[in-house]
């Protein structure tokens, strides 16, 4: 099975995290932490900075590593490095996503998360309480 290596930003503002809703593909309408594929020659942190700049017109500061999520989707294996992040500059403008919202620990499970992203919700929730 093909492995796709991606990164995800858990963008934090005190006790809230930023989630985006996919606007395309098999999982259109599902929620995720923003990010994307790592390109040749990039570190995970560089890929995350580039992806957020491209998708959300925002400059982030990539913080501590949270964990790597390994998940088998029907067509591929996903390996996703997740990092805490904060906004350095910009207004999180949606360029590829259908919607976005800030979620607290109390309402983090109110959206339909992608299966791989679900695997880090407990770690994220315990940190933002």
mmCIF file with all atom_site columns, C-alpha atoms in Angstrom:
data_model
loop_
_atom_site.group_PDB
_atom_site.id
_atom_site.type_symbol
_atom_site.label_atom_id
_atom_site.label_alt_id
_atom_site.label_comp_id
_atom_site.label_asym_id
_atom_site.label_entity_id
_atom_site.label_seq_id
_atom_site.pdbx_PDB_ins_code
_atom_site.Cartn_x
_atom_site.Cartn_y
_atom_site.Cartn_z
_atom_site.occupancy
_atom_site.B_iso_or_equiv
_atom_site.pdbx_formal_charge
_atom_site.auth_seq_id
_atom_site.auth_comp_id
_atom_site.auth_asym_id
_atom_site.auth_atom_id
_atom_site.pdbx_PDB_model_num
ATOM 1   C CA . UNK A 1 1   ? 0.000   0.000  0.000  1.00 0.00 ? 1   UNK A CA 1
ATOM 2   C CA . UNK A 1 2   ? 1.266   3.464  -0.909 1.00 0.00 ? 2   UNK A CA 1
ATOM 3   C CA . UNK A 1 3   ? 2.290   5.699  2.020  1.00 0.00 ? 3   UNK A CA 1
ATOM 4   C CA . UNK A 1 4   ? 1.550   9.423  1.932  1.00 0.00 ? 4   UNK A CA 1
ATOM 5   C CA . UNK A 1 5   ? 3.585   11.551 4.344  1.00 0.00 ? 5   UNK A CA 1
ATOM 6   C CA . UNK A 1 6   ? 1.823   14.707 5.534  1.00 0.00 ? 6   UNK A CA 1
ATOM 7   C CA . UNK A 1 7   ? 1.951   17.303 8.295  1.00 0.00 ? 7   UNK A CA 1
ATOM 8   C CA . UNK A 1 8   ? -0.844  18.910 10.299 1.00 0.00 ? 8   UNK A CA 1
ATOM 9   C CA . UNK A 1 9   ? -0.968  22.124 12.305 1.00 0.00 ? 9   UNK A CA 1
ATOM 10  C CA . UNK A 1 10  ? -2.940  22.212 15.517 1.00 0.00 ? 10  UNK A CA 1
ATOM 11  C CA . UNK A 1 11  ? -3.221  25.999 15.530 1.00 0.00 ? 11  UNK A CA 1
ATOM 12  C CA . UNK A 1 12  ? -3.870  27.136 19.073 1.00 0.00 ? 12  UNK A CA 1
ATOM 13  C CA . UNK A 1 13  ? -5.174  30.361 20.568 1.00 0.00 ? 13  UNK A CA 1
ATOM 14  C CA . UNK A 1 14  ? -5.186  29.896 24.352 1.00 0.00 ? 14  UNK A CA 1
ATOM 15  C CA . UNK A 1 15  ? -7.985  27.356 24.950 1.00 0.00 ? 15  UNK A CA 1
ATOM 16  C CA . UNK A 1 16  ? -9.174  27.035 21.343 1.00 0.00 ? 16  UNK A CA 1
ATOM 17  C CA . UNK A 1 17  ? -7.906  25.187 18.282 1.00 0.00 ? 17  UNK A CA 1
ATOM 18  C CA . UNK A 1 18  ? -8.516  25.920 14.608 1.00 0.00 ? 18  UNK A CA 1
ATOM 19  C CA . UNK A 1 19  ? -10.239 23.295 12.449 1.00 0.00 ? 19  UNK A CA 1
ATOM 20  C CA . UNK A 1 20  ? -10.981 23.344 8.725  1.00 0.00 ? 20  UNK A CA 1
ATOM 21  C CA . UNK A 1 21  ? -13.656 21.614 6.654  1.00 0.00 ? 21  UNK A CA 1
ATOM 22  C CA . UNK A 1 22  ? -12.524 19.876 3.464  1.00 0.00 ? 22  UNK A CA 1
ATOM 23  C CA . UNK A 1 23  ? -13.962 21.355 0.295  1.00 0.00 ? 23  UNK A CA 1
ATOM 24  C CA . UNK A 1 24  ? -13.037 18.530 -2.098 1.00 0.00 ? 24  UNK A CA 1
ATOM 25  C CA . UNK A 1 25  ? -12.494 14.789 -2.538 1.00 0.00 ? 25  UNK A CA 1
ATOM 26  C CA . UNK A 1 26  ? -13.920 11.658 -0.969 1.00 0.00 ? 26  UNK A CA 1
ATOM 27  C CA . UNK A 1 27  ? -14.061 13.291 2.449  1.00 0.00 ? 27  UNK A CA 1
ATOM 28  C CA . UNK A 1 28  ? -15.605 16.591 1.351  1.00 0.00 ? 28  UNK A CA 1
ATOM 29  C CA . UNK A 1 29  ? -17.381 18.188 4.307  1.00 0.00 ? 29  UNK A CA 1
ATOM 30  C CA . UNK A 1 30  ? -15.334 16.361 6.961  1.00 0.00 ? 30  UNK A CA 1
ATOM 31  C CA . UNK A 1 31  ? -13.140 18.322 9.407  1.00 0.00 ? 31  UNK A CA 1
ATOM 32  C CA . UNK A 1 32  ? -9.373  18.237 9.804  1.00 0.00 ? 32  UNK A CA 1
ATOM 33  C CA . UNK A 1 33  ? -6.362  20.045 11.140 1.00 0.00 ? 33  UNK A CA 1
ATOM 34  C CA . UNK A 1 34  ? -4.902  22.066 8.243  1.00 0.00 ? 34  UNK A CA 1
ATOM 35  C CA . UNK A 1 35  ? -1.688  20.976 6.580  1.00 0.00 ? 35  UNK A CA 1
ATOM 36  C CA . UNK A 1 36  ? -0.598  18.912 3.612  1.00 0.00 ? 36  UNK A CA 1
ATOM 37  C CA . UNK A 1 37  ? 2.048   16.825 1.893  1.00 0.00 ? 37  UNK A CA 1
ATOM 38  C CA . UNK A 1 38  ? 5.751   17.106 2.561  1.00 0.00 ? 38  UNK A CA 1
ATOM 39  C CA . UNK A 1 39  ? 7.690   17.896 -0.628 1.00 0.00 ? 39  UNK A CA 1
ATOM 40  C CA . UNK A 1 40  ? 11.144  16.543 -1.450 1.00 0.00 ? 40  UNK A CA 1
ATOM 41  C CA . UNK A 1 41  ? 13.866  18.317 0.504  1.00 0.00 ? 41  UNK A CA 1
ATOM 42  C CA . UNK A 1 42  ? 11.517  19.832 3.107  1.00 0.00 ? 42  UNK A CA 1
ATOM 43  C CA . UNK A 1 43  ? 11.534  19.211 6.815  1.00 0.00 ? 43  UNK A CA 1
ATOM 44  C CA . UNK A 1 44  ? 8.081   18.595 8.313  1.00 0.00 ? 44  UNK A CA 1
ATOM 45  C CA . UNK A 1 45  ? 8.191   22.066 9.875  1.00 0.00 ? 45  UNK A CA 1
ATOM 46  C CA . UNK A 1 46  ? 9.059   23.732 6.546  1.00 0.00 ? 46  UNK A CA 1
ATOM 47  C CA . UNK A 1 47  ? 6.249   21.826 4.827  1.00 0.00 ? 47  UNK A CA 1
ATOM 48  C CA . UNK A 1 48  ? 3.784   22.931 7.474  1.00 0.00 ? 48  UNK A CA 1
ATOM 49  C CA . UNK A 1 49  ? 4.783   26.588 7.191  1.00 0.00 ? 49  UNK A CA 1
ATOM 50  C CA . UNK A 1 50  ? 4.450   26.399 3.381  1.00 0.00 ? 50  UNK A CA 1
ATOM 51  C CA . UNK A 1 51  ? 1.104   24.577 3.420  1.00 0.00 ? 51  UNK A CA 1
ATOM 52  C CA . UNK A 1 52  ? -0.500  27.016 5.876  1.00 0.00 ? 52  UNK A CA 1
ATOM 53  C CA . UNK A 1 53  ? 0.833   29.979 3.886  1.00 0.00 ? 53  UNK A CA 1
ATOM 54  C CA . UNK A 1 54  ? -0.638  28.488 0.661  1.00 0.00 ? 54  UNK A CA 1
ATOM 55  C CA . UNK A 1 55  ? -3.964  27.274 2.059  1.00 0.00 ? 55  UNK A CA 1
ATOM 56  C CA . UNK A 1 56  ? -4.734  29.950 4.661  1.00 0.00 ? 56  UNK A CA 1
ATOM 57  C CA . UNK A 1 57  ? -2.601  32.964 3.641  1.00 0.00 ? 57  UNK A CA 1
ATOM 58  C CA . UNK A 1 58  ? -1.134  32.944 7.151  1.00 0.00 ? 58  UNK A CA 1
ATOM 59  C CA . UNK A 1 59  ? 2.347   32.697 8.633  1.00 0.00 ? 59  UNK A CA 1
ATOM 60  C CA . UNK A 1 60  ? 2.529   30.339 11.577 1.00 0.00 ? 60  UNK A CA 1
ATOM 61  C CA . UNK A 1 61  ? 5.112   29.517 14.173 1.00 0.00 ? 61  UNK A CA 1
ATOM 62  C CA . UNK A 1 62  ? 5.517   25.763 14.344 1.00 0.00 ? 62  UNK A CA 1
ATOM 63  C CA . UNK A 1 63  ? 5.849   24.646 17.946 1.00 0.00 ? 63  UNK A CA 1
ATOM 64  C CA . UNK A 1 64  ? 6.253   21.341 19.704 1.00 0.00 ? 64  UNK A CA 1
ATOM 65  C CA . UNK A 1 65  ? 5.708   18.010 18.032 1.00 0.00 ? 65  UNK A CA 1
ATOM 66  C CA . UNK A 1 66  ? 2.513   16.299 19.273 1.00 0.00 ? 66  UNK A CA 1
ATOM 67  C CA . UNK A 1 67  ? 2.718   12.861 17.658 1.00 0.00 ? 67  UNK A CA 1
ATOM 68  C CA . UNK A 1 68  ? 2.813   10.949 14.385 1.00 0.00 ? 68  UNK A CA 1
ATOM 69  C CA . UNK A 1 69  ? -0.522  9.439  13.379 1.00 0.00 ? 69  UNK A CA 1
ATOM 70  C CA . UNK A 1 70  ? -0.456  6.285  11.268 1.00 0.00 ? 70  UNK A CA 1
ATOM 71  C CA . UNK A 1 71  ? -3.770  5.446  9.583  1.00 0.00 ? 71  UNK A CA 1
ATOM 72  C CA . UNK A 1 72  ? -4.841  3.121  6.767  1.00 0.00 ? 72  UNK A CA 1
ATOM 73  C CA . UNK A 1 73  ? -7.352  4.709  4.417  1.00 0.00 ? 73  UNK A CA 1
ATOM 74  C CA . UNK A 1 74  ? -8.823  2.388  1.728  1.00 0.00 ? 74  UNK A CA 1
ATOM 75  C CA . UNK A 1 75  ? -6.443  3.620  -1.027 1.00 0.00 ? 75  UNK A CA 1
ATOM 76  C CA . UNK A 1 76  ? -3.310  4.552  0.955  1.00 0.00 ? 76  UNK A CA 1
ATOM 77  C CA . UNK A 1 77  ? -1.501  4.595  4.290  1.00 0.00 ? 77  UNK A CA 1
ATOM 78  C CA . UNK A 1 78  ? -1.266  8.046  5.900  1.00 0.00 ? 78  UNK A CA 1
ATOM 79  C CA . UNK A 1 79  ? 1.667   9.047  8.085  1.00 0.00 ? 79  UNK A CA 1
ATOM 80  C CA . UNK A 1 80  ? 0.888   12.447 9.620  1.00 0.00 ? 80  UNK A CA 1
ATOM 81  C CA . UNK A 1 81  ? 3.275   14.452 11.813 1.00 0.00 ? 81  UNK A CA 1
ATOM 82  C CA . UNK A 1 82  ? 1.243   16.810 14.026 1.00 0.00 ? 82  UNK A CA 1
ATOM 83  C CA . UNK A 1 83  ? 2.612   19.995 15.587 1.00 0.00 ? 83  UNK A CA 1
ATOM 84  C CA . UNK A 1 84  ? 1.290   22.686 17.883 1.00 0.00 ? 84  UNK A CA 1
ATOM 85  C CA . UNK A 1 85  ? 1.294   26.007 16.029 1.00 0.00 ? 85  UNK A CA 1
ATOM 86  C CA . UNK A 1 86  ? 0.351   29.630 16.563 1.00 0.00 ? 86  UNK A CA 1
ATOM 87  C CA . UNK A 1 87  ? -0.469  32.443 14.161 1.00 0.00 ? 87  UNK A CA 1
ATOM 88  C CA . UNK A 1 88  ? 2.449   34.848 13.650 1.00 0.00 ? 88  UNK A CA 1
ATOM 89  C CA . UNK A 1 89  ? 0.921   36.949 10.881 1.00 0.00 ? 89  UNK A CA 1
ATOM 90  C CA . UNK A 1 90  ? -2.268  36.811 8.840  1.00 0.00 ? 90  UNK A CA 1
ATOM 91  C CA . UNK A 1 91  ? -5.981  36.215 9.244  1.00 0.00 ? 91  UNK A CA 1
ATOM 92  C CA . UNK A 1 92  ? -6.488  32.519 8.347  1.00 0.00 ? 92  UNK A CA 1
ATOM 93  C CA . UNK A 1 93  ? -8.127  33.161 4.965  1.00 0.00 ? 93  UNK A CA 1
ATOM 94  C CA . UNK A 1 94  ? -9.804  30.067 3.482  1.00 0.00 ? 94  UNK A CA 1
ATOM 95  C CA . UNK A 1 95  ? -8.429  29.343 -0.003 1.00 0.00 ? 95  UNK A CA 1
ATOM 96  C CA . UNK A 1 96  ? -9.149  25.606 -0.299 1.00 0.00 ? 96  UNK A CA 1
ATOM 97  C CA . UNK A 1 97  ? -11.463 24.755 2.577  1.00 0.00 ? 97  UNK A CA 1
ATOM 98  C CA . UNK A 1 98  ? -15.233 24.980 2.728  1.00 0.00 ? 98  UNK A CA 1
ATOM 99  C CA . UNK A 1 99  ? -15.399 26.362 6.273  1.00 0.00 ? 99  UNK A CA 1
ATOM 100 C CA . UNK A 1 100 ? -13.381 26.797 9.450  1.00 0.00 ? 100 UNK A CA 1
ATOM 101 C CA . UNK A 1 101 ? -14.009 27.355 13.120 1.00 0.00 ? 101 UNK A CA 1
ATOM 102 C CA . UNK A 1 102 ? -12.299 27.723 16.446 1.00 0.00 ? 102 UNK A CA 1
ATOM 103 C CA . UNK A 1 103 ? -13.174 24.866 18.795 1.00 0.00 ? 103 UNK A CA 1
ATOM 104 C CA . UNK A 1 104 ? -12.816 24.519 22.560 1.00 0.00 ? 104 UNK A CA 1
ATOM 105 C CA . UNK A 1 105 ? -12.319 21.295 24.522 1.00 0.00 ? 105 UNK A CA 1
ATOM 106 C CA . UNK A 1 106 ? -16.071 21.267 25.159 1.00 0.00 ? 106 UNK A CA 1
ATOM 107 C CA . UNK A 1 107 ? -17.128 21.420 21.501 1.00 0.00 ? 107 UNK A CA 1
ATOM 108 C CA . UNK A 1 108 ? -14.159 19.762 19.770 1.00 0.00 ? 108 UNK A CA 1
ATOM 109 C CA . UNK A 1 109 ? -16.226 16.637 19.042 1.00 0.00 ? 109 UNK A CA 1
ATOM 110 C CA . UNK A 1 110 ? -19.148 18.611 17.595 1.00 0.00 ? 110 UNK A CA 1
ATOM 111 C CA . UNK A 1 111 ? -17.789 18.246 14.039 1.00 0.00 ? 111 UNK A CA 1
ATOM 112 C CA . UNK A 1 112 ? -17.232 15.155 11.870 1.00 0.00 ? 112 UNK A CA 1
ATOM 113 C CA . UNK A 1 113 ? -13.446 14.655 11.982 1.00 0.00 ? 113 UNK A CA 1
ATOM 114 C CA . UNK A 1 114 ? -11.451 12.729 9.397  1.00 0.00 ? 114 UNK A CA 1
ATOM 115 C CA . UNK A 1 115 ? -10.497 9.327  10.836 1.00 0.00 ? 115 UNK A CA 1
ATOM 116 C CA . UNK A 1 116 ? -6.764  10.113 11.106 1.00 0.00 ? 116 UNK A CA 1
ATOM 117 C CA . UNK A 1 117 ? -7.388  13.471 12.797 1.00 0.00 ? 117 UNK A CA 1
ATOM 118 C CA . UNK A 1 118 ? -9.664  11.800 15.358 1.00 0.00 ? 118 UNK A CA 1
ATOM 119 C CA . UNK A 1 119 ? -6.630  9.932  16.667 1.00 0.00 ? 119 UNK A CA 1
ATOM 120 C CA . UNK A 1 120 ? -5.055  13.075 18.168 1.00 0.00 ? 120 UNK A CA 1
ATOM 121 C CA . UNK A 1 121 ? -8.188  14.656 19.647 1.00 0.00 ? 121 UNK A CA 1
ATOM 122 C CA . UNK A 1 122 ? -7.568  13.300 23.147 1.00 0.00 ? 122 UNK A CA 1
ATOM 123 C CA . UNK A 1 123 ? -4.024  14.700 23.213 1.00 0.00 ? 123 UNK A CA 1
ATOM 124 C CA . UNK A 1 124 ? -5.254  18.054 21.880 1.00 0.00 ? 124 UNK A CA 1
ATOM 125 C CA . UNK A 1 125 ? -8.218  18.248 24.256 1.00 0.00 ? 125 UNK A CA 1
ATOM 126 C CA . UNK A 1 126 ? -6.118  17.553 27.353 1.00 0.00 ? 126 UNK A CA 1
ATOM 127 C CA . UNK A 1 127 ? -3.758  20.400 26.422 1.00 0.00 ? 127 UNK A CA 1
ATOM 128 C CA . UNK A 1 128 ? -6.420  23.073 25.826 1.00 0.00 ? 128 UNK A CA 1
ATOM 129 C CA . UNK A 1 129 ? -8.476  22.405 28.972 1.00 0.00 ? 129 UNK A CA 1
#
